[in-house]
Short mmCIF file of C-alpha atoms and ligand atoms in Angstrom, two decimals:
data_model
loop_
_atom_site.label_atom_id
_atom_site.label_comp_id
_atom_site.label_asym_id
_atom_site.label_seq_id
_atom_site.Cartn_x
_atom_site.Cartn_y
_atom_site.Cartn_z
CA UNK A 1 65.00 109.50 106.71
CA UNK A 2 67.20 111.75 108.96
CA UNK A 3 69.05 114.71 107.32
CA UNK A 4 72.22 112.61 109.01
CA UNK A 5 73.04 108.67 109.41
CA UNK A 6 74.69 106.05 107.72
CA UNK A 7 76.06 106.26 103.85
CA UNK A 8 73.97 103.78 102.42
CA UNK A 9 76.32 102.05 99.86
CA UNK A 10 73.33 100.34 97.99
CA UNK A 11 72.51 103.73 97.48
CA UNK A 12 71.85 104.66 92.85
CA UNK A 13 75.14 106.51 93.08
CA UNK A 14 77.47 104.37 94.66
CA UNK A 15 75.88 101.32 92.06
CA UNK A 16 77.23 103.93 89.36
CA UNK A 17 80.34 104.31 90.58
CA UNK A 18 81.33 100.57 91.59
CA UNK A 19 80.06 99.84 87.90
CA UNK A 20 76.92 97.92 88.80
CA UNK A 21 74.78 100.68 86.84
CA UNK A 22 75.13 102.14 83.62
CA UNK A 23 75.57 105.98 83.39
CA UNK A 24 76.27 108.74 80.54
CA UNK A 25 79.54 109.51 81.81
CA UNK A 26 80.66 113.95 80.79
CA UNK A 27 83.82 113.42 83.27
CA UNK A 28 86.13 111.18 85.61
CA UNK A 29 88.89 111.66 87.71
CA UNK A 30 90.15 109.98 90.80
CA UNK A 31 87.90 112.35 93.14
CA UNK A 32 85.22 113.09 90.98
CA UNK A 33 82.41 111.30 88.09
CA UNK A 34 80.19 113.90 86.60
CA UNK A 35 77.03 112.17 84.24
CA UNK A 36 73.85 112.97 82.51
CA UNK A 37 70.62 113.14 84.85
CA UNK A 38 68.36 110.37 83.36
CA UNK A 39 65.34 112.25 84.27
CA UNK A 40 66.86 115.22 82.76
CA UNK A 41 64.90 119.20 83.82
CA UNK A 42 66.44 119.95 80.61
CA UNK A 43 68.79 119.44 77.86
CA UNK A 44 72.24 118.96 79.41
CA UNK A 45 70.93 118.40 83.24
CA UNK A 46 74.00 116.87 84.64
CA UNK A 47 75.15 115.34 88.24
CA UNK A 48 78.22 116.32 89.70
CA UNK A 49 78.94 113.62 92.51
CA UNK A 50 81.86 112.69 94.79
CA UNK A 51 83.61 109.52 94.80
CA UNK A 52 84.18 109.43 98.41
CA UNK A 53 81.27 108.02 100.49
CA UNK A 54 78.93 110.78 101.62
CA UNK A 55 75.49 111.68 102.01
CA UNK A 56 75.02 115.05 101.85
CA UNK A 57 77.01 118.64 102.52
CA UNK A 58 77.30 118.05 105.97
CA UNK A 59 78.67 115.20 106.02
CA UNK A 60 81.38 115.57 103.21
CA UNK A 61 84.83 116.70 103.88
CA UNK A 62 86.26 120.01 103.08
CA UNK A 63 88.65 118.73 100.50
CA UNK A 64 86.05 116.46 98.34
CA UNK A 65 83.70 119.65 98.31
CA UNK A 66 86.05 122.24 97.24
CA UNK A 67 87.02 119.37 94.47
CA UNK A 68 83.07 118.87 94.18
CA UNK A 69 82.24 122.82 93.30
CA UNK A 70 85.24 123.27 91.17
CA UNK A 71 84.57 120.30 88.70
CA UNK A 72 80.87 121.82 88.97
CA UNK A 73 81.98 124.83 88.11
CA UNK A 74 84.19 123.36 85.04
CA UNK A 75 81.46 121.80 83.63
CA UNK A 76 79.02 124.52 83.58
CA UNK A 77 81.24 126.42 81.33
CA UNK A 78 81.51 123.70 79.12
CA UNK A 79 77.76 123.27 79.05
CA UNK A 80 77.75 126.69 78.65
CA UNK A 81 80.14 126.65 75.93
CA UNK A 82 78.66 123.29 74.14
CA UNK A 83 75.05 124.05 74.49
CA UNK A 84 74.68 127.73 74.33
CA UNK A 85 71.82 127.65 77.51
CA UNK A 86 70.45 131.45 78.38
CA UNK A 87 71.41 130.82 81.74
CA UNK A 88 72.41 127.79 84.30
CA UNK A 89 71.13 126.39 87.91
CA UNK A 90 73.08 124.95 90.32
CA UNK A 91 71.81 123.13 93.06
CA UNK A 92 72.50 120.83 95.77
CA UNK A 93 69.45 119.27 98.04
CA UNK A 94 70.31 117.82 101.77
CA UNK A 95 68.10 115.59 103.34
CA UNK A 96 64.23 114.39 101.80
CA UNK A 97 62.50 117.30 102.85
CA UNK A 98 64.64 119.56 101.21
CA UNK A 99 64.16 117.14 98.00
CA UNK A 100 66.49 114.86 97.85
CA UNK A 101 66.06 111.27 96.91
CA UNK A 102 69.40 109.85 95.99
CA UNK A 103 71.57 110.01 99.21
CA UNK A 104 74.89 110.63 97.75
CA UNK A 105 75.88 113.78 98.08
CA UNK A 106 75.56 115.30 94.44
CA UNK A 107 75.21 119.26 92.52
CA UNK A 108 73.09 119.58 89.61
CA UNK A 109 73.96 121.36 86.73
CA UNK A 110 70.50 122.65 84.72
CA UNK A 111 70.91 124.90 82.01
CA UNK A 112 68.03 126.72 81.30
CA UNK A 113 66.65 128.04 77.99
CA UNK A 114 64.92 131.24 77.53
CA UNK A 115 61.21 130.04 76.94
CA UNK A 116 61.31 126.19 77.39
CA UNK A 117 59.94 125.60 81.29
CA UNK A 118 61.64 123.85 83.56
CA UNK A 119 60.61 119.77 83.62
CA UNK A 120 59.37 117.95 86.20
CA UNK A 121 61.74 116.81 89.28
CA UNK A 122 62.18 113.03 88.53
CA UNK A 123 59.96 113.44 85.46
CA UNK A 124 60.40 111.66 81.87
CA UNK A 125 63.20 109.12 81.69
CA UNK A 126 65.36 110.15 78.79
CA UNK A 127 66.56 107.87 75.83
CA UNK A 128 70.29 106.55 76.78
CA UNK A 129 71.27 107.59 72.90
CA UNK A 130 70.22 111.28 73.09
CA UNK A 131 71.70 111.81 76.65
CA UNK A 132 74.90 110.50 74.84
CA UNK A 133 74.51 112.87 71.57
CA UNK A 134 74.45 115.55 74.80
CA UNK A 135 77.18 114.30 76.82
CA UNK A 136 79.29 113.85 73.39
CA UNK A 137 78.71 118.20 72.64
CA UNK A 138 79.65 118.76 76.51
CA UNK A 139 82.49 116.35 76.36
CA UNK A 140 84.09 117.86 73.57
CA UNK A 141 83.88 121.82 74.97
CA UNK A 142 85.99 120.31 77.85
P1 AMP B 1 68.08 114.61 94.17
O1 AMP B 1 66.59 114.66 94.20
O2 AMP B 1 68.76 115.93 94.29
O3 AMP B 1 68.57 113.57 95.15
O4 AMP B 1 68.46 114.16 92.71
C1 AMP B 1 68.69 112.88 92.30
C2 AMP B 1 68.75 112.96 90.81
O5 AMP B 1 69.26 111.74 90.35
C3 AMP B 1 67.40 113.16 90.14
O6 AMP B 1 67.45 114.33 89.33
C4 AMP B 1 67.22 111.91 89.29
O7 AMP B 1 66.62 112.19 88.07
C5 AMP B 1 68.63 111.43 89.14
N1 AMP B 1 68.78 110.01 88.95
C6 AMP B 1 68.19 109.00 89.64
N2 AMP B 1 68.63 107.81 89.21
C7 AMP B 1 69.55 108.06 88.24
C8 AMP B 1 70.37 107.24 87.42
N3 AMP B 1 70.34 105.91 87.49
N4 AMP B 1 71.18 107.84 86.53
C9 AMP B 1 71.23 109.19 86.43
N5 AMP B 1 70.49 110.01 87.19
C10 AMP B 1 69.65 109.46 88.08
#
Protein backbone atom coordinates (compact mmCIF):
# COMPACT_ATOMS: atom_id res chain seq x y z
CA UNK A 1 0.00 0.00 0.00
CA UNK A 2 1.39 3.43 -1.12
CA UNK A 3 2.68 5.85 1.58
CA UNK A 4 -0.23 8.18 -0.26
CA UNK A 5 -3.90 7.36 -1.76
CA UNK A 6 -7.29 7.28 -0.78
CA UNK A 7 -8.61 7.57 3.10
CA UNK A 8 -10.05 4.34 3.40
CA UNK A 9 -13.20 5.03 5.58
CA UNK A 10 -13.66 1.22 6.42
CA UNK A 11 -10.49 1.79 7.85
CA UNK A 12 -10.40 0.40 12.41
CA UNK A 13 -10.32 4.10 13.19
CA UNK A 14 -12.91 5.65 11.34
CA UNK A 15 -15.33 2.33 12.63
CA UNK A 16 -14.33 3.89 16.15
CA UNK A 17 -15.20 7.08 15.53
CA UNK A 18 -18.64 6.65 13.54
CA UNK A 19 -19.48 4.29 16.61
CA UNK A 20 -19.44 0.99 14.77
CA UNK A 21 -16.51 -0.24 17.20
CA UNK A 22 -16.14 -0.16 20.73
CA UNK A 23 -13.11 1.76 22.21
CA UNK A 24 -11.70 2.78 25.84
CA UNK A 25 -12.31 6.28 25.30
CA UNK A 26 -9.27 8.84 27.80
CA UNK A 27 -10.67 12.02 25.71
CA UNK A 28 -13.15 13.70 23.10
CA UNK A 29 -13.58 16.85 21.63
CA UNK A 30 -14.93 18.05 18.36
CA UNK A 31 -11.33 17.67 16.60
CA UNK A 32 -9.91 15.08 18.53
CA UNK A 33 -10.76 11.15 20.33
CA UNK A 34 -7.81 9.90 22.26
CA UNK A 35 -8.32 5.82 23.53
CA UNK A 36 -6.52 2.93 25.00
CA UNK A 37 -4.34 0.79 22.43
CA UNK A 38 -5.97 -2.72 22.68
CA UNK A 39 -2.74 -4.35 22.02
CA UNK A 40 -1.25 -2.17 24.57
CA UNK A 41 3.31 -1.96 24.57
CA UNK A 42 2.52 -1.13 28.02
CA UNK A 43 0.37 0.01 30.75
CA UNK A 44 -1.32 3.21 29.58
CA UNK A 45 -0.35 2.82 25.64
CA UNK A 46 -2.79 5.23 24.24
CA UNK A 47 -3.85 6.52 20.51
CA UNK A 48 -4.14 9.98 19.84
CA UNK A 49 -6.17 10.22 16.45
CA UNK A 50 -7.83 12.96 14.39
CA UNK A 51 -11.37 13.18 13.61
CA UNK A 52 -10.92 14.57 10.26
CA UNK A 53 -10.29 11.98 7.49
CA UNK A 54 -6.58 11.38 6.98
CA UNK A 55 -4.11 8.85 6.45
CA UNK A 56 -1.05 9.79 7.60
CA UNK A 57 1.24 13.19 8.35
CA UNK A 58 1.35 14.09 4.96
CA UNK A 59 -1.71 14.11 4.20
CA UNK A 60 -3.29 15.91 7.31
CA UNK A 61 -3.81 19.56 7.47
CA UNK A 62 -1.83 21.97 9.45
CA UNK A 63 -4.62 22.87 11.77
CA UNK A 64 -5.81 19.10 12.77
CA UNK A 65 -1.98 18.36 13.48
CA UNK A 66 -1.11 21.22 15.61
CA UNK A 67 -4.63 20.16 17.45
CA UNK A 68 -3.26 16.43 17.05
CA UNK A 69 0.32 17.12 19.01
CA UNK A 70 -1.18 19.37 21.54
CA UNK A 71 -3.94 16.93 22.85
CA UNK A 72 -0.84 14.39 22.60
CA UNK A 73 1.01 16.39 24.49
CA UNK A 74 -1.96 16.92 27.20
CA UNK A 75 -2.31 13.52 27.69
CA UNK A 76 1.15 12.52 28.27
CA UNK A 77 1.23 14.66 31.27
CA UNK A 78 -1.70 13.19 32.54
CA UNK A 79 -0.33 9.73 31.98
CA UNK A 80 2.51 11.03 33.43
CA UNK A 81 0.75 12.40 36.28
CA UNK A 82 -1.81 9.26 36.72
CA UNK A 83 0.62 6.51 36.17
CA UNK A 84 3.90 7.68 37.42
CA UNK A 85 5.88 5.96 34.03
CA UNK A 86 9.97 6.57 34.23
CA UNK A 87 9.72 8.01 30.99
CA UNK A 88 7.21 8.29 27.77
CA UNK A 89 7.41 7.51 23.77
CA UNK A 90 5.79 9.24 21.30
CA UNK A 91 5.44 8.08 17.99
CA UNK A 92 3.75 8.42 14.81
CA UNK A 93 4.35 5.70 11.79
CA UNK A 94 3.53 6.81 7.93
CA UNK A 95 3.00 4.36 5.48
CA UNK A 96 3.46 0.09 6.06
CA UNK A 97 6.99 0.06 5.75
CA UNK A 98 7.56 2.44 8.29
CA UNK A 99 5.01 0.19 10.48
CA UNK A 100 1.93 1.24 10.20
CA UNK A 101 -1.14 -0.87 9.92
CA UNK A 102 -4.12 1.22 10.77
CA UNK A 103 -4.31 4.01 8.06
CA UNK A 104 -5.66 6.80 10.06
CA UNK A 105 -3.36 9.05 10.86
CA UNK A 106 -2.71 8.46 14.72
CA UNK A 107 0.41 9.31 17.72
CA UNK A 108 1.05 6.84 20.29
CA UNK A 109 1.52 7.60 23.67
CA UNK A 110 3.81 4.59 25.52
CA UNK A 111 4.95 5.19 28.82
CA UNK A 112 7.71 3.24 29.69
CA UNK A 113 8.75 1.74 33.04
CA UNK A 114 12.20 1.43 34.26
CA UNK A 115 12.79 -2.45 33.96
CA UNK A 116 9.55 -3.85 32.34
CA UNK A 117 10.55 -4.29 28.31
CA UNK A 118 8.76 -2.94 25.84
CA UNK A 119 5.77 -5.52 24.38
CA UNK A 120 5.37 -6.69 21.22
CA UNK A 121 3.95 -4.31 18.27
CA UNK A 122 0.35 -5.68 17.85
CA UNK A 123 1.07 -8.23 20.58
CA UNK A 124 -1.45 -9.51 23.45
CA UNK A 125 -4.98 -8.17 23.19
CA UNK A 126 -5.75 -6.61 26.52
CA UNK A 127 -8.91 -7.26 28.75
CA UNK A 128 -11.59 -4.32 27.93
CA UNK A 129 -12.02 -4.02 32.02
CA UNK A 130 -8.32 -3.36 32.87
CA UNK A 131 -7.79 -0.93 29.87
CA UNK A 132 -10.81 0.85 31.57
CA UNK A 133 -9.32 0.65 35.34
CA UNK A 134 -6.30 2.54 33.14
CA UNK A 135 -8.21 4.92 31.20
CA UNK A 136 -10.33 5.70 34.56
CA UNK A 137 -6.52 6.80 36.55
CA UNK A 138 -5.62 8.85 33.21
CA UNK A 139 -9.05 10.29 32.96
CA UNK A 140 -9.13 11.60 36.25
CA UNK A 141 -5.34 13.42 36.15
CA UNK A 142 -6.99 15.38 33.24
P1 LIG B 1 0.16 1.57 13.79
O1 LIG B 1 0.91 0.31 13.60
O2 LIG B 1 0.99 2.75 14.19
O3 LIG B 1 -0.74 1.83 12.61
O4 LIG B 1 -0.72 1.35 15.08
C1 LIG B 1 -2.02 0.91 15.09
C2 LIG B 1 -2.31 0.61 16.53
O5 LIG B 1 -3.69 0.43 16.64
C3 LIG B 1 -1.64 -0.66 17.05
O6 LIG B 1 -0.85 -0.33 18.19
C4 LIG B 1 -2.81 -1.55 17.43
O7 LIG B 1 -2.57 -2.27 18.59
C5 LIG B 1 -3.93 -0.56 17.61
N1 LIG B 1 -5.25 -1.06 17.36
C6 LIG B 1 -5.68 -1.82 16.32
N2 LIG B 1 -7.00 -2.04 16.41
C7 LIG B 1 -7.43 -1.38 17.51
C8 LIG B 1 -8.70 -1.22 18.14
N3 LIG B 1 -9.80 -1.78 17.65
N4 LIG B 1 -8.76 -0.49 19.27
C9 LIG B 1 -7.66 0.09 19.79
N5 LIG B 1 -6.43 -0.03 19.23
C10 LIG B 1 -6.31 -0.75 18.12
Amino acid sequence: MSITGNYDTDNIFAKILRGEMPCVKVFESDHILAFMDVFPQSEGHTLVIPKSPCRNILDAGAKDLGRLIGTTQTLARAIHSALKPDGIVVTQFNGAPAGQTVFHLHFHIIPRYDGKALGAHGGHMADPDDLKAVADRIIAAL
